[in-house]
Structures are given as C-alpha cells and as structure tokens.
Short mmCIF file of C-alpha atoms in Angstrom, two decimals:
data_model
loop_
_atom_site.label_atom_id
_atom_site.label_comp_id
_atom_site.label_asym_id
_atom_site.label_seq_id
_atom_site.Cartn_x
_atom_site.Cartn_y
_atom_site.Cartn_z
CA UNK A 9 19.30 59.74 29.75
CA UNK A 10 22.87 60.19 28.56
CA UNK A 11 24.91 58.18 26.14
CA UNK A 12 26.20 55.09 27.96
CA UNK A 13 29.93 54.52 28.29
CA UNK A 14 31.59 53.29 25.15
CA UNK A 15 32.05 49.55 25.49
CA UNK A 16 35.70 48.44 25.74
CA UNK A 17 37.22 47.09 22.56
CA UNK A 18 37.88 43.40 22.50
CA UNK A 19 41.65 43.67 22.01
CA UNK A 20 42.20 39.96 22.30
CA UNK A 21 39.88 39.30 19.37
CA UNK A 22 41.65 41.85 17.16
CA UNK A 23 45.09 40.58 18.09
CA UNK A 24 44.00 37.01 17.48
CA UNK A 25 42.49 37.81 14.06
CA UNK A 26 45.58 39.79 13.02
CA UNK A 27 47.93 37.06 14.18
CA UNK A 28 45.90 34.45 12.32
CA UNK A 29 46.07 36.43 9.06
CA UNK A 30 49.82 36.92 9.42
CA UNK A 31 50.40 33.25 10.14
CA UNK A 32 48.29 32.24 7.11
CA UNK A 33 50.25 34.56 4.84
CA UNK A 34 53.66 33.34 6.04
CA UNK A 35 52.55 29.74 5.74
CA UNK A 36 51.38 30.32 2.13
CA UNK A 37 54.56 32.24 1.22
CA UNK A 38 56.65 29.37 2.43
CA UNK A 39 54.46 26.98 0.52
CA UNK A 40 55.17 28.68 -2.83
CA UNK A 41 58.86 29.18 -2.02
CA UNK A 42 58.72 32.97 -1.82
CA UNK A 43 61.70 34.74 -0.30
CA UNK A 44 62.61 38.42 -0.11
CA UNK A 45 66.31 37.81 -0.64
CA UNK A 46 65.65 36.06 -3.92
CA UNK A 47 63.30 38.84 -4.97
CA UNK A 48 66.01 41.46 -4.46
CA UNK A 49 68.71 39.41 -6.18
CA UNK A 50 66.51 38.91 -9.22
CA UNK A 51 65.31 42.49 -9.36
CA UNK A 52 68.04 43.10 -11.93
CA UNK A 53 66.67 40.66 -14.49
CA UNK A 54 63.17 42.05 -13.88
CA UNK A 55 64.31 45.56 -14.70
CA UNK A 56 66.18 44.22 -17.75
CA UNK A 57 62.87 42.84 -19.01
CA UNK A 58 61.25 46.21 -18.44
CA UNK A 59 64.09 47.98 -20.28
CA UNK A 60 63.78 45.63 -23.22
CA UNK A 61 60.03 46.33 -23.28
CA UNK A 62 60.53 50.06 -23.67
CA UNK A 63 59.87 52.05 -25.80
CA UNK A 64 56.85 50.44 -27.42
CA UNK A 65 57.36 49.55 -31.06
CA UNK A 66 54.99 51.96 -32.80
CA UNK A 67 56.03 50.68 -36.22
CA UNK A 68 54.28 47.46 -35.27
CA UNK A 69 50.92 49.20 -34.79
CA UNK A 70 49.58 48.81 -38.39
CA UNK A 71 50.06 45.05 -38.17
CA UNK A 72 47.75 44.98 -35.14
CA UNK A 73 44.80 46.23 -37.18
CA UNK A 74 43.75 42.87 -38.64
CA UNK A 75 44.01 40.78 -35.46
CA UNK A 76 42.35 43.54 -33.51
CA UNK A 77 39.41 43.51 -35.91
CA UNK A 78 39.27 39.76 -35.45
CA UNK A 79 39.04 40.21 -31.69
CA UNK A 80 36.11 42.60 -32.16
CA UNK A 81 34.41 40.13 -34.54
CA UNK A 82 34.78 37.37 -31.98
CA UNK A 83 33.38 39.57 -29.23
CA UNK A 84 30.42 40.70 -31.36
CA UNK A 85 29.46 37.19 -32.46
CA UNK A 86 29.84 35.86 -28.93
CA UNK A 87 27.71 38.66 -27.49
CA UNK A 88 24.91 38.42 -30.07
CA UNK A 89 24.64 34.63 -30.14
CA UNK A 90 25.05 34.27 -26.38
CA UNK A 91 22.75 37.21 -25.68
CA UNK A 92 19.91 35.66 -27.71
CA UNK A 93 20.35 32.16 -26.27
CA UNK A 94 20.44 33.63 -22.76
CA UNK A 95 16.83 34.86 -23.07
CA UNK A 96 14.99 31.52 -22.77
CA UNK A 97 17.53 30.23 -20.27
CA UNK A 98 17.03 33.26 -18.02
CA UNK A 99 13.23 33.11 -18.28
CA UNK A 100 13.09 29.43 -17.33
CA UNK A 101 15.44 30.09 -14.41
CA UNK A 102 13.28 32.88 -12.97
CA UNK A 103 11.27 31.30 -10.17
CA UNK A 104 8.21 33.48 -10.75
CA UNK A 105 7.95 32.76 -14.49
CA UNK A 106 9.20 29.20 -14.86
CA UNK A 107 6.40 26.86 -15.98
CA UNK A 108 7.41 24.03 -13.66
CA UNK A 109 9.66 23.21 -10.71
CA UNK A 110 11.50 20.50 -12.63
CA UNK A 111 12.32 22.76 -15.59
CA UNK A 112 13.39 25.49 -13.20
CA UNK A 113 15.67 23.13 -11.29
CA UNK A 114 17.24 21.65 -14.44
CA UNK A 115 17.80 25.07 -15.99
CA UNK A 116 19.26 26.51 -12.79
CA UNK A 117 21.81 23.69 -12.62
CA UNK A 118 22.61 24.01 -16.31
CA UNK A 119 23.37 27.69 -15.71
CA UNK A 120 25.56 26.85 -12.74
CA UNK A 121 27.61 24.42 -14.80
CA UNK A 122 28.10 26.98 -17.59
CA UNK A 123 29.22 29.53 -15.04
CA UNK A 124 31.53 27.28 -13.07
CA UNK A 125 33.60 26.23 -16.08
CA UNK A 126 36.03 29.03 -17.03
CA UNK A 127 36.06 30.64 -20.48
CA UNK A 128 39.54 29.19 -21.14
CA UNK A 129 38.07 25.72 -20.75
CA UNK A 130 35.40 26.46 -23.37
CA UNK A 131 38.00 27.95 -25.71
CA UNK A 132 40.15 24.81 -25.52
CA UNK A 133 37.09 22.59 -25.90
CA UNK A 134 35.90 24.38 -29.03
CA UNK A 135 39.45 24.67 -30.39
CA UNK A 136 39.65 20.89 -30.17
CA UNK A 137 36.25 20.59 -31.86
CA UNK A 138 36.46 23.12 -34.72
CA UNK A 139 40.21 23.77 -34.81
CA UNK A 140 42.30 26.70 -33.59
CA UNK A 141 41.08 30.10 -34.70
CA UNK A 142 38.44 32.77 -34.31
CA UNK A 143 35.47 30.39 -34.70
CA UNK A 144 36.49 28.54 -31.55
CA UNK A 145 36.86 31.90 -29.78
CA UNK A 146 33.41 33.07 -30.88
CA UNK A 147 31.82 29.82 -29.68
CA UNK A 148 33.58 30.02 -26.34
CA UNK A 149 32.46 33.60 -25.83
CA UNK A 150 28.90 32.67 -26.75
CA UNK A 151 28.83 30.22 -23.88
CA UNK A 152 30.52 32.74 -21.61
CA UNK A 153 27.89 35.36 -22.54
CA UNK A 154 25.04 32.95 -21.86
CA UNK A 155 26.52 32.27 -18.43
CA UNK A 156 26.88 35.95 -17.54
CA UNK A 157 23.64 37.33 -19.00
CA UNK A 158 21.31 34.49 -17.96
CA UNK A 159 22.46 34.65 -14.34
CA UNK A 160 22.19 38.43 -13.99
CA UNK A 161 18.98 38.77 -15.98
CA UNK A 162 17.10 35.92 -14.34
CA UNK A 163 17.50 37.86 -11.12
CA UNK A 164 16.01 40.99 -12.74
CA UNK A 165 13.15 38.88 -14.05
CA UNK A 166 12.46 37.57 -10.57
CA UNK A 167 12.07 41.15 -9.41
CA UNK A 168 9.40 42.20 -11.94
CA UNK A 169 5.99 43.25 -10.68
CA UNK A 170 3.77 40.21 -11.20
CA UNK A 171 0.62 42.32 -11.52
CA UNK A 172 1.07 42.85 -15.22
CA UNK A 173 1.73 39.18 -16.08
CA UNK A 174 -1.41 38.33 -14.15
CA UNK A 175 -3.34 40.92 -16.15
CA UNK A 176 -2.14 39.27 -19.37
CA UNK A 177 -3.27 35.88 -18.12
CA UNK A 178 -6.63 37.27 -17.05
CA UNK A 179 -7.13 38.47 -20.64
CA UNK A 180 -6.73 34.88 -21.84
CA UNK A 181 -3.02 35.11 -22.63
CA UNK A 182 -0.88 31.97 -22.81
CA UNK A 183 2.26 31.33 -20.77
CA UNK A 184 4.43 32.60 -23.59
CA UNK A 185 2.31 35.74 -23.93
CA UNK A 186 2.39 36.29 -20.19
CA UNK A 187 6.20 36.26 -20.39
CA UNK A 188 6.45 38.30 -23.58
CA UNK A 189 3.88 40.97 -22.79
CA UNK A 190 3.82 40.91 -19.00
CA UNK A 191 7.36 40.30 -17.81
CA UNK A 192 9.88 41.06 -20.58
CA UNK A 193 8.96 44.72 -21.14
CA UNK A 194 9.63 45.43 -17.47
CA UNK A 195 13.08 43.82 -17.55
CA UNK A 196 14.15 44.94 -21.03
CA UNK A 197 16.39 47.83 -19.92
CA UNK A 198 18.27 45.45 -17.64
CA UNK A 199 18.70 43.01 -20.49
CA UNK A 200 20.30 45.58 -22.78
CA UNK A 201 22.51 46.74 -19.95
CA UNK A 202 23.74 43.22 -19.18
CA UNK A 203 24.38 42.42 -22.84
CA UNK A 204 26.52 45.54 -23.18
CA UNK A 205 28.36 44.57 -20.02
CA UNK A 206 28.93 41.11 -21.48
CA UNK A 207 30.37 42.76 -24.59
CA UNK A 208 32.90 44.64 -22.47
CA UNK A 209 33.88 41.41 -20.76
CA UNK A 210 34.08 39.64 -24.12
CA UNK A 211 36.51 42.14 -25.64
CA UNK A 212 38.82 41.61 -22.68
CA UNK A 213 38.30 37.86 -22.60
CA UNK A 214 38.96 37.46 -26.31
CA UNK A 215 42.60 38.52 -25.70
CA UNK A 216 43.11 35.83 -23.11
CA UNK A 217 41.41 33.30 -25.35
CA UNK A 218 43.92 34.13 -28.07
CA UNK A 219 46.63 32.69 -25.83
CA UNK A 220 45.18 29.21 -26.26
CA UNK A 221 44.82 29.66 -29.98
CA UNK A 222 41.33 31.05 -30.26
CA UNK A 223 42.35 33.78 -32.69
CA UNK A 224 42.35 37.56 -32.36
CA UNK A 225 44.86 39.85 -30.76
CA UNK A 226 45.69 37.37 -28.00
CA UNK A 227 47.21 35.07 -30.58
CA UNK A 228 49.59 37.71 -31.92
CA UNK A 229 50.47 38.70 -28.35
CA UNK A 230 51.47 35.12 -27.65
CA UNK A 231 53.64 34.81 -30.81
CA UNK A 232 55.50 38.07 -30.08
CA UNK A 233 56.11 37.08 -26.48
CA UNK A 234 57.43 33.68 -27.55
CA UNK A 235 59.86 35.48 -29.93
CA UNK A 236 61.08 37.79 -27.13
CA UNK A 237 59.79 40.87 -29.04
CA UNK A 238 59.04 42.72 -25.83
CA UNK A 239 58.76 46.19 -27.40
CA UNK A 240 56.01 44.82 -29.61
CA UNK A 241 54.35 43.16 -26.62
CA UNK A 242 54.27 46.56 -24.90
CA UNK A 243 52.72 48.05 -28.02
CA UNK A 244 50.02 45.39 -28.07
CA UNK A 245 49.21 45.84 -24.39
CA UNK A 246 48.99 49.63 -24.81
CA UNK A 247 46.71 49.33 -27.83
CA UNK A 248 44.47 46.88 -26.04
CA UNK A 249 44.32 49.13 -22.99
CA UNK A 250 43.19 52.11 -25.06
CA UNK A 251 40.63 50.06 -26.99
CA UNK A 252 39.13 48.52 -23.88
CA UNK A 253 38.88 51.91 -22.19
CA UNK A 254 37.09 53.40 -25.19
CA UNK A 255 34.64 50.51 -25.49
CA UNK A 256 33.89 50.61 -21.78
CA UNK A 257 33.27 54.35 -21.89
CA UNK A 258 30.78 54.03 -24.74
CA UNK A 259 28.98 51.05 -23.28
CA UNK A 260 28.82 52.62 -19.84
CA UNK A 261 27.31 55.84 -21.14
CA UNK A 262 24.60 53.85 -22.96
CA UNK A 263 23.91 51.74 -19.91
CA UNK A 264 23.59 54.78 -17.67
CA UNK A 265 20.95 56.21 -19.95
CA UNK A 266 18.99 52.95 -19.88
CA UNK A 267 18.40 52.50 -16.18
CA UNK B 25 -21.14 25.51 -25.61
CA UNK B 26 -22.78 28.87 -26.17
CA UNK B 27 -20.58 31.44 -27.91
CA UNK B 28 -23.09 34.26 -27.56
CA UNK B 29 -21.88 37.21 -25.52
CA UNK B 30 -24.36 36.93 -22.68
CA UNK B 31 -22.50 37.01 -19.40
CA UNK B 32 -24.48 35.27 -16.71
CA UNK B 33 -22.57 34.07 -13.66
CA UNK B 34 -23.65 31.41 -11.19
CA UNK B 35 -21.88 30.29 -8.02
CA UNK B 36 -23.17 27.04 -6.50
CA UNK B 37 -22.15 26.18 -2.92
CA UNK B 38 -18.69 27.54 -3.70
CA UNK B 39 -15.95 27.58 -1.06
CA UNK B 40 -12.43 28.93 -1.11
CA UNK B 41 -10.01 28.17 1.70
CA UNK B 42 -6.51 29.60 1.28
CA UNK B 43 -3.45 27.46 2.05
CA UNK B 44 -2.91 29.42 5.26
CA UNK B 45 -6.39 28.37 6.43
CA UNK B 46 -8.07 31.73 5.79
CA UNK B 47 -11.57 31.43 4.39
CA UNK B 48 -12.04 33.53 1.26
CA UNK B 49 -15.48 32.26 0.29
CA UNK B 50 -18.04 30.35 2.33
CA UNK B 51 -20.94 28.39 0.81
CA UNK B 52 -21.65 30.97 -1.82
CA UNK B 53 -24.80 30.63 -3.91
CA UNK B 54 -25.18 33.56 -6.23
CA UNK B 55 -26.70 34.22 -9.59
CA UNK B 56 -25.92 37.25 -11.71
CA UNK B 57 -27.97 37.88 -14.82
CA UNK B 58 -26.60 39.10 -18.15
CA UNK B 59 -26.10 42.84 -18.25
CA UNK B 60 -26.40 43.46 -14.51
CA UNK B 61 -24.26 46.12 -12.80
CA UNK B 62 -23.32 44.66 -9.44
CA UNK B 63 -21.33 46.40 -6.73
CA UNK B 64 -19.62 44.19 -4.16
CA UNK B 65 -19.00 45.76 -0.75
CA UNK B 66 -17.48 44.59 2.50
CA UNK B 67 -14.62 45.51 4.79
CA UNK B 68 -11.10 44.56 3.72
CA UNK B 69 -10.54 40.82 3.94
CA UNK B 70 -14.25 40.12 3.48
CA UNK B 71 -13.57 38.28 0.23
CA UNK B 72 -14.47 40.88 -2.42
CA UNK B 73 -11.38 40.25 -4.54
CA UNK B 74 -11.68 36.53 -3.95
CA UNK B 75 -15.18 36.60 -5.43
CA UNK B 76 -14.14 38.51 -8.55
CA UNK B 77 -11.00 36.46 -9.11
CA UNK B 78 -12.96 33.22 -8.81
CA UNK B 79 -15.06 34.25 -11.82
CA UNK B 80 -12.08 34.17 -14.20
CA UNK B 81 -10.19 31.40 -12.45
CA UNK B 82 -7.40 33.52 -10.96
CA UNK B 83 -8.52 32.05 -7.64
CA UNK B 84 -9.39 28.36 -7.54
CA UNK B 85 -12.41 27.00 -5.70
CA UNK B 86 -11.83 24.51 -2.90
CA UNK B 87 -15.29 23.06 -3.51
CA UNK B 88 -18.49 23.87 -5.35
CA UNK B 89 -18.55 25.41 -8.77
CA UNK B 90 -18.80 28.63 -10.69
CA UNK B 91 -20.28 28.83 -14.18
CA UNK B 92 -20.33 31.45 -16.88
CA UNK B 93 -23.33 31.09 -19.21
CA UNK B 94 -23.77 27.55 -17.97
CA UNK B 95 -20.14 26.57 -18.67
CA UNK B 96 -18.15 25.64 -15.60
CA UNK B 97 -14.99 27.68 -15.04
CA UNK B 98 -12.10 25.18 -15.33
CA UNK B 99 -10.11 24.87 -12.13
CA UNK B 100 -6.75 24.38 -13.80
CA UNK B 101 -4.66 26.19 -16.41
CA UNK B 102 -5.08 25.31 -20.03
CA UNK B 103 -6.80 26.03 -23.29
CA UNK B 104 -10.29 25.76 -21.77
CA UNK B 105 -9.58 28.37 -19.12
CA UNK B 106 -7.94 30.70 -21.63
CA UNK B 107 -10.94 30.45 -23.94
CA UNK B 108 -13.18 31.43 -21.07
CA UNK B 109 -10.97 34.29 -19.89
CA UNK B 110 -11.06 35.71 -23.41
CA UNK B 111 -14.67 36.72 -22.72
CA UNK B 112 -13.98 38.19 -19.26
CA UNK B 113 -12.22 41.54 -19.02
CA UNK B 114 -10.56 42.62 -15.78
CA UNK B 115 -9.71 46.06 -14.42
CA UNK B 116 -7.30 46.47 -11.53
CA UNK B 117 -6.73 48.96 -8.74
CA UNK B 118 -3.12 49.48 -9.84
CA UNK B 119 -3.99 49.69 -13.59
CA UNK B 120 -1.34 47.11 -14.53
CA UNK B 121 -0.16 48.72 -17.75
CA UNK B 122 3.16 48.28 -19.52
CA UNK B 123 4.39 51.70 -18.52
CA UNK B 124 7.16 51.87 -21.11
CA UNK B 125 4.88 51.10 -24.05
CA UNK B 126 2.28 53.08 -25.93
CA UNK B 127 -1.38 53.16 -24.95
CA UNK B 128 -2.16 51.28 -28.17
CA UNK B 129 0.24 48.43 -27.30
CA UNK B 130 -1.44 48.16 -23.92
CA UNK B 131 -4.96 48.03 -25.34
CA UNK B 132 -3.90 45.38 -27.87
CA UNK B 133 -3.06 43.06 -24.94
CA UNK B 134 -6.85 42.68 -24.78
CA UNK B 135 -6.69 41.11 -28.25
CA UNK B 136 -3.98 38.55 -27.42
CA UNK B 137 -6.38 35.65 -27.08
CA UNK B 138 -8.21 36.59 -30.29
CA UNK B 139 -5.37 36.51 -32.80
CA UNK B 140 -3.09 33.67 -33.91
CA UNK B 141 -0.16 33.24 -31.55
CA UNK B 142 2.54 34.01 -34.11
CA UNK B 143 0.89 37.33 -35.02
CA UNK B 144 0.82 38.48 -31.41
CA UNK B 145 4.39 37.31 -30.93
CA UNK B 146 5.67 39.35 -33.90
CA UNK B 147 3.40 42.29 -33.12
CA UNK B 148 1.70 41.89 -36.50
CA UNK B 149 -1.81 42.85 -35.41
CA UNK B 150 -4.53 42.43 -38.02
CA UNK B 151 -6.29 45.65 -39.08
CA UNK B 152 -9.53 44.27 -37.67
CA UNK B 153 -8.01 43.99 -34.19
CA UNK B 154 -6.39 47.40 -34.38
CA UNK B 155 -9.78 48.86 -35.27
CA UNK B 156 -11.30 47.18 -32.20
CA UNK B 157 -8.56 48.63 -30.01
CA UNK B 158 -9.14 52.12 -31.41
CA UNK B 159 -12.88 51.78 -30.91
CA UNK B 160 -12.23 50.80 -27.29
CA UNK B 161 -10.12 53.93 -26.81
CA UNK B 162 -12.85 56.05 -28.35
CA UNK B 163 -15.38 54.57 -25.95
CA UNK B 164 -13.34 55.75 -22.96
CA UNK B 165 -12.71 59.12 -24.58
CA UNK B 166 -8.95 59.03 -25.13
CA UNK B 167 -8.37 58.07 -28.80
CA UNK B 168 -5.91 60.98 -29.06
CA UNK B 169 -3.62 59.27 -26.54
CA UNK B 170 -3.14 56.12 -28.64
CA UNK B 171 0.57 56.70 -29.26
CA UNK B 172 1.47 58.24 -25.90
CA UNK B 173 3.59 56.25 -23.47
CA UNK B 174 1.34 54.82 -20.76
CA UNK B 175 3.59 56.22 -18.02
CA UNK B 176 3.01 59.76 -19.33
CA UNK B 177 -0.72 59.64 -18.55
CA UNK B 178 -2.49 60.76 -15.38
CA UNK B 179 -3.95 58.15 -13.03
CA UNK B 180 -7.46 58.57 -14.38
CA UNK B 181 -6.28 58.27 -17.96
CA UNK B 182 -4.25 55.17 -17.10
CA UNK B 183 -7.34 53.54 -15.64
CA UNK B 184 -9.20 54.42 -18.84
CA UNK B 185 -6.52 52.54 -20.74
CA UNK B 186 -7.17 49.66 -18.35
CA UNK B 187 -10.86 49.81 -19.22
CA UNK B 188 -10.10 50.05 -22.94
CA UNK B 189 -7.88 46.97 -22.66
CA UNK B 190 -10.78 45.08 -21.08
CA UNK B 191 -13.18 46.38 -23.75
CA UNK B 192 -10.81 45.30 -26.53
CA UNK B 193 -11.52 41.73 -25.44
CA UNK B 194 -15.15 42.34 -26.52
CA UNK B 195 -16.08 40.70 -23.23
CA UNK B 196 -19.39 39.41 -21.94
CA UNK B 197 -18.29 40.23 -18.39
CA UNK B 198 -16.11 42.94 -16.84
CA UNK B 199 -14.59 42.45 -13.40
CA UNK B 200 -13.37 45.67 -11.79
CA UNK B 201 -11.30 45.03 -8.65
CA UNK B 202 -11.27 48.29 -6.65
CA UNK B 203 -10.94 50.29 -9.88
CA UNK B 204 -10.98 53.69 -8.17
CA UNK B 205 -9.03 52.98 -5.00
CA UNK B 206 -5.91 54.79 -6.24
CA UNK B 207 -7.70 57.76 -7.80
CA UNK B 208 -8.74 61.18 -6.50
CA UNK B 209 -12.46 61.92 -5.88
CA UNK B 210 -13.12 63.77 -9.15
CA UNK B 211 -11.48 61.08 -11.29
CA UNK B 212 -13.23 58.44 -9.21
CA UNK B 213 -16.64 59.73 -10.27
CA UNK B 214 -15.55 59.93 -13.91
CA UNK B 215 -14.35 56.35 -13.94
CA UNK B 216 -17.49 55.10 -12.17
CA UNK B 217 -19.63 56.95 -14.71
CA UNK B 218 -17.59 55.39 -17.54
CA UNK B 219 -18.19 51.92 -16.12
CA UNK B 220 -21.93 52.52 -15.75
CA UNK B 221 -22.21 54.01 -19.23
CA UNK B 222 -20.34 51.09 -20.82
CA UNK B 223 -22.58 48.67 -18.94
CA UNK B 224 -25.69 50.43 -20.28
CA UNK B 225 -24.41 50.90 -23.83
CA UNK B 226 -22.94 47.46 -24.41
CA UNK B 227 -24.90 45.37 -21.93
CA UNK B 228 -21.69 43.89 -20.48
CA UNK B 229 -22.29 42.23 -17.12
CA UNK B 230 -20.20 44.26 -14.68
CA UNK B 231 -18.95 43.39 -11.18
CA UNK B 232 -17.26 46.19 -9.28
CA UNK B 233 -15.56 45.93 -5.88
CA UNK B 234 -15.85 49.13 -3.90
CA UNK B 235 -15.13 50.06 -0.35
CA UNK B 236 -16.87 53.43 -0.39
CA UNK B 237 -20.51 53.07 0.64
CA UNK B 238 -21.77 56.23 -1.06
CA UNK B 239 -20.25 55.14 -4.37
CA UNK B 240 -21.91 51.76 -4.03
CA UNK B 241 -25.26 53.40 -3.42
CA UNK B 242 -24.83 56.01 -6.14
CA UNK B 243 -23.65 53.78 -8.98
CA UNK B 244 -24.73 50.26 -8.05
CA UNK B 245 -27.81 48.64 -9.47
CA UNK B 246 -27.58 45.64 -7.25
CA UNK B 247 -25.45 45.51 -4.13
CA UNK B 248 -23.83 42.39 -2.73
CA UNK B 249 -22.42 42.50 0.78
CA UNK B 250 -19.74 40.12 1.98
CA UNK B 251 -18.49 39.47 5.48
CA UNK B 252 -15.84 36.85 6.29
CA UNK B 253 -16.36 35.35 2.85
CA UNK B 254 -20.07 34.95 3.38
CA UNK B 255 -22.90 36.58 1.44
CA UNK B 256 -24.70 38.72 4.02
CA UNK B 257 -26.57 41.14 1.78
CA UNK B 258 -28.04 40.97 -1.70
CA UNK B 259 -30.44 43.65 -2.77
CA UNK B 260 -31.18 46.71 -4.82
CA UNK B 261 -28.97 49.79 -4.43
CA UNK B 262 -32.08 51.94 -4.36
CA UNK B 263 -33.39 50.37 -1.17
CA UNK B 264 -30.19 49.58 0.75
CA UNK B 265 -30.29 51.19 4.21
CA UNK B 266 -27.61 52.38 6.60
CA UNK B 267 -28.57 49.47 8.84
CA UNK B 268 -27.80 47.09 5.99
CA UNK B 269 -24.34 48.62 5.68
CA UNK B 270 -23.83 48.30 9.44
CA UNK B 271 -24.76 44.66 9.14
CA UNK B 272 -22.31 44.11 6.25
CA UNK B 273 -19.44 45.85 7.99
CA UNK B 274 -20.30 44.52 11.42
CA UNK B 275 -19.86 48.00 12.92
CA UNK B 276 -20.94 51.60 12.65
CA UNK B 277 -19.47 53.26 9.63
CA UNK B 278 -17.39 56.39 9.66
CA UNK B 279 -16.21 59.07 7.27
CA UNK B 280 -13.48 56.62 6.18
CA UNK B 281 -16.17 54.52 4.54
CA UNK B 282 -17.48 57.27 2.26
CA UNK B 283 -15.80 59.28 -0.44
CA UNK B 284 -17.72 62.58 -0.08
CA UNK B 285 -17.74 63.28 3.64
CA UNK B 286 -20.72 65.63 3.62
CA UNK B 287 -22.92 62.72 2.62
CA UNK B 288 -22.54 61.04 6.00
CA UNK B 289 -26.00 61.06 7.51
#
C-alpha cells in the first residue's frame, strides 16, 4: 500500500483568512488615525528625540544608586510578603487539597480578582491609601506576587502524587499535617522557582510602578523625562536593562538547578 | 474505650458499594484476634485493598460496621477517626515516602498523631519520639540510614522505611497493602520475613494483601480468600489446598500466581 495522493490545499480558506486579517488591520489602523505619510513627515522629530537621547549621561549614574536600591527593596518586600501569603491561598485553591468545595470556590474567585486587576491599579490604590512612595509600591507588588505565585503553584499542588498525603492521613495526621507533610514537600521546588520568577517580574514592575509615584527608579525616570533630560533617561534605561539581565541570569540559574 | 494495644478487628455484615456501582465488599462477617498474622488473597478486583482500607476508614462502609477492639470505626473524618488511625499502621505497595527528605523525617511521620500539633508543625520532635523512631529503624535493620535521603535507598530499603514509619506509630494493627508487589523476589522474602518477625516479636495484629499463592502459604498463619468482595475462604495456611486456591480465584492457577516458579505443583 503506497502513500495516498497529497490532498489538495484549500486555497479559498487560506485566501479568505489572509484577506480577513488584512481587512482587520486596515480597519484598526484607520480607527487610530494611523497614516504612513504622517509617519514619514514626522520621522525628523523622532530622530531629533533619539539624537537628544544620545550619548547617555554617565555622570548621572551615581545619582541612580539610591533610587535603584529602593527599587530592589520594594521588589524584595513584595516578593517575601506576597510569597508567604500565597502559600495558604494556593493550597486552598488546589482541588485535591482544599478542605471544602465552598472554600475552594471562594478562594479560586479571590485569586481571579487579584490577577485580573493590573499592578498599576494596586499601586494607585495603595498610593491613595498610604501616600506616594516605596511603601505603596511594596504593597502593590505583594498583591501582584500573591496573584502570580498562587496561580502557578496551585497548579503544581494539584499535580502532586496523592499517595503520600493519604499515607499521612492513614497515620492519624490532621488536614494541616496531610498538607504540610504529604503535599508541600513534593511541590517545594516549584514554589521556590515561582517565587524567584515573581522576583524577576517584581524588579521590572517596580520601575513601571514608579511612574505612578510608587517610589524607586521609575519615579526618577518620570521626573527626568518630564524635564526633557533625555540623555539621563537613556542612562536610566541602560542601567535598568543591565540590572534586570543580571538578576534574571542569577535567578534562572538557581531555578534550573531546582527542577 | 480501651486504650490497651490489643488489635482485634471485627466486621459485621459490612458492605461497600462504590459510586460507580462496583461491589467492593459483600456481607462480610469476619473476626480477627489480637496478634494474628492474616494473609488476604484473591484475584485483582476481589476486594483485598477494600478490606484493608475499611479497617482504618480510608474506605467507608455502605452498611454494616467494623470495630477495632470493640470500638466502631467512625465513618467520617474527624478527631475520633484520627485517634483510631493512630493505632493502625499502614504499609503501601508504592512505599509512599517523602523522597526528598531523610529516612528519619519519614519515620517521624508515624509520630504525627502522638505529639502536639505545634511541635510537629515546627519540626520540634520530642526526644522521646525521636527515640521511638530510631528504635523502629533498628527493628527493620537500617538505623545507619537514618540521615540518608529516602530517594537514595533501594526498593527493599524504602519499604523498610515504610515499615519503620508504621512501627513508629506503636500500632496495635499493621495493614500491609501488597507490600512486596514492586520488589524483586529476594527482597520480597526479606520483607515478608520482617513482617512475620515483627508480628511475633511485638504481637501486632497484621493483615497482608498478597497475590502470590506460595507467599501466602509460606508466610501466612491464617488465610482469607476473597472473590467479588465476598469471603470465600477462611482457614489455616498449613492446611490450605490447591483446590481451595482454585475456588478463591475461580480458575486454575498459573505460574503468574506464584513467585518461585519451581514451586508450581
């Protein structure tokens, strides 16, 4: 028995799908008032901005030290606080461990709400509550960390082998002991990995949060931009880029060793 | 309520029907005396595991009752059931150890129900309980492995940790659910000998599920045969005949049913 003839391609389907995509794009471009002619005419001012942004102002670097440290503080506090609070939330949201359907349902929805609201929203909320500054940033990142870690980790917890938790229960262990001694040890490497990942996200997020006044390097970025100090802005972006790359490298190498 | 470590078990017209309609136990009346070594045989799906897991409440009865030393096994989770499970150790086919943790940490799981909750939670085990865990390891012959990671042990050694964990409970009853099904023949005999020796030395009532007939005959004191959840044989291992086994299994048995093939008659 030979290979049957290759079925003919459905050209009409491909053409239709391509045409649909093109039409959607054009429709959207018109909607936001995009035009190529304008883009070319304004290319000059764009390149002027780039010229003004170069070279980076290295003399400004020492003044970045303090705000940068603040960004790291915010990220650390957010990761630690959020990482700890995420533990019970993730456990209760894991279908196989949750003590009751109602608790599971409530916790699941709570997690969804945390995740749906963006970190900028939390930053503005906490800035309004405790005033502009790093404390608001740390609180916002705590919530953000809970959202990230609890979602990812509850899925790891649902994948644990339930034999061991059952063994703990058969030895007379309570629900809490079943979780602590039966389930958590199996999912611990994942937990550490997700918390480190959340830390990476937090360092990056804490710059954006600075834009709305939540302290750190984002705040100084915003002031320099508002003062048209583009060479300093370039310096800040470069410094942030290097820092984020370093932190991600370290965290990634630890995470690789864990799993 | 008697707190003495006796370990008698009594099933009275006990039934288990699973949600999917499968019958796991049918009108079981059974009495096991303290200190007995009972081997449960039957083809797969005959209800061997169901029987063992009903003793410590991992499987709930649909009707009837099961008692340990005259105290009925509660049919719902709670303090009562935990207090009862404290006195019933269980050994599993797949060992069920925390592979990442030390042997000692695994054995101490057997002490969870004996120490205050906050101590267990913070891993602050009293010296008394540590001593019990070490004694349990000595009884299965691997005290030198106390600080080795469980995953670094061989299969036979891992099952010994499983036995030590059960012993650390200082139980009146040990339930061994296919304890040798994932072990090689040599280790199988070692583990069976360990179980028999512990039964003789400590007088712990022991129920072992086995699917190898020769092991049942060799190590059992009393043999219970199940078929479709029903008790079809109950007698001494010394007098059980090949016909009895045929009756239990509902067919002729083959070399798949014995561990050492040359023993097939």
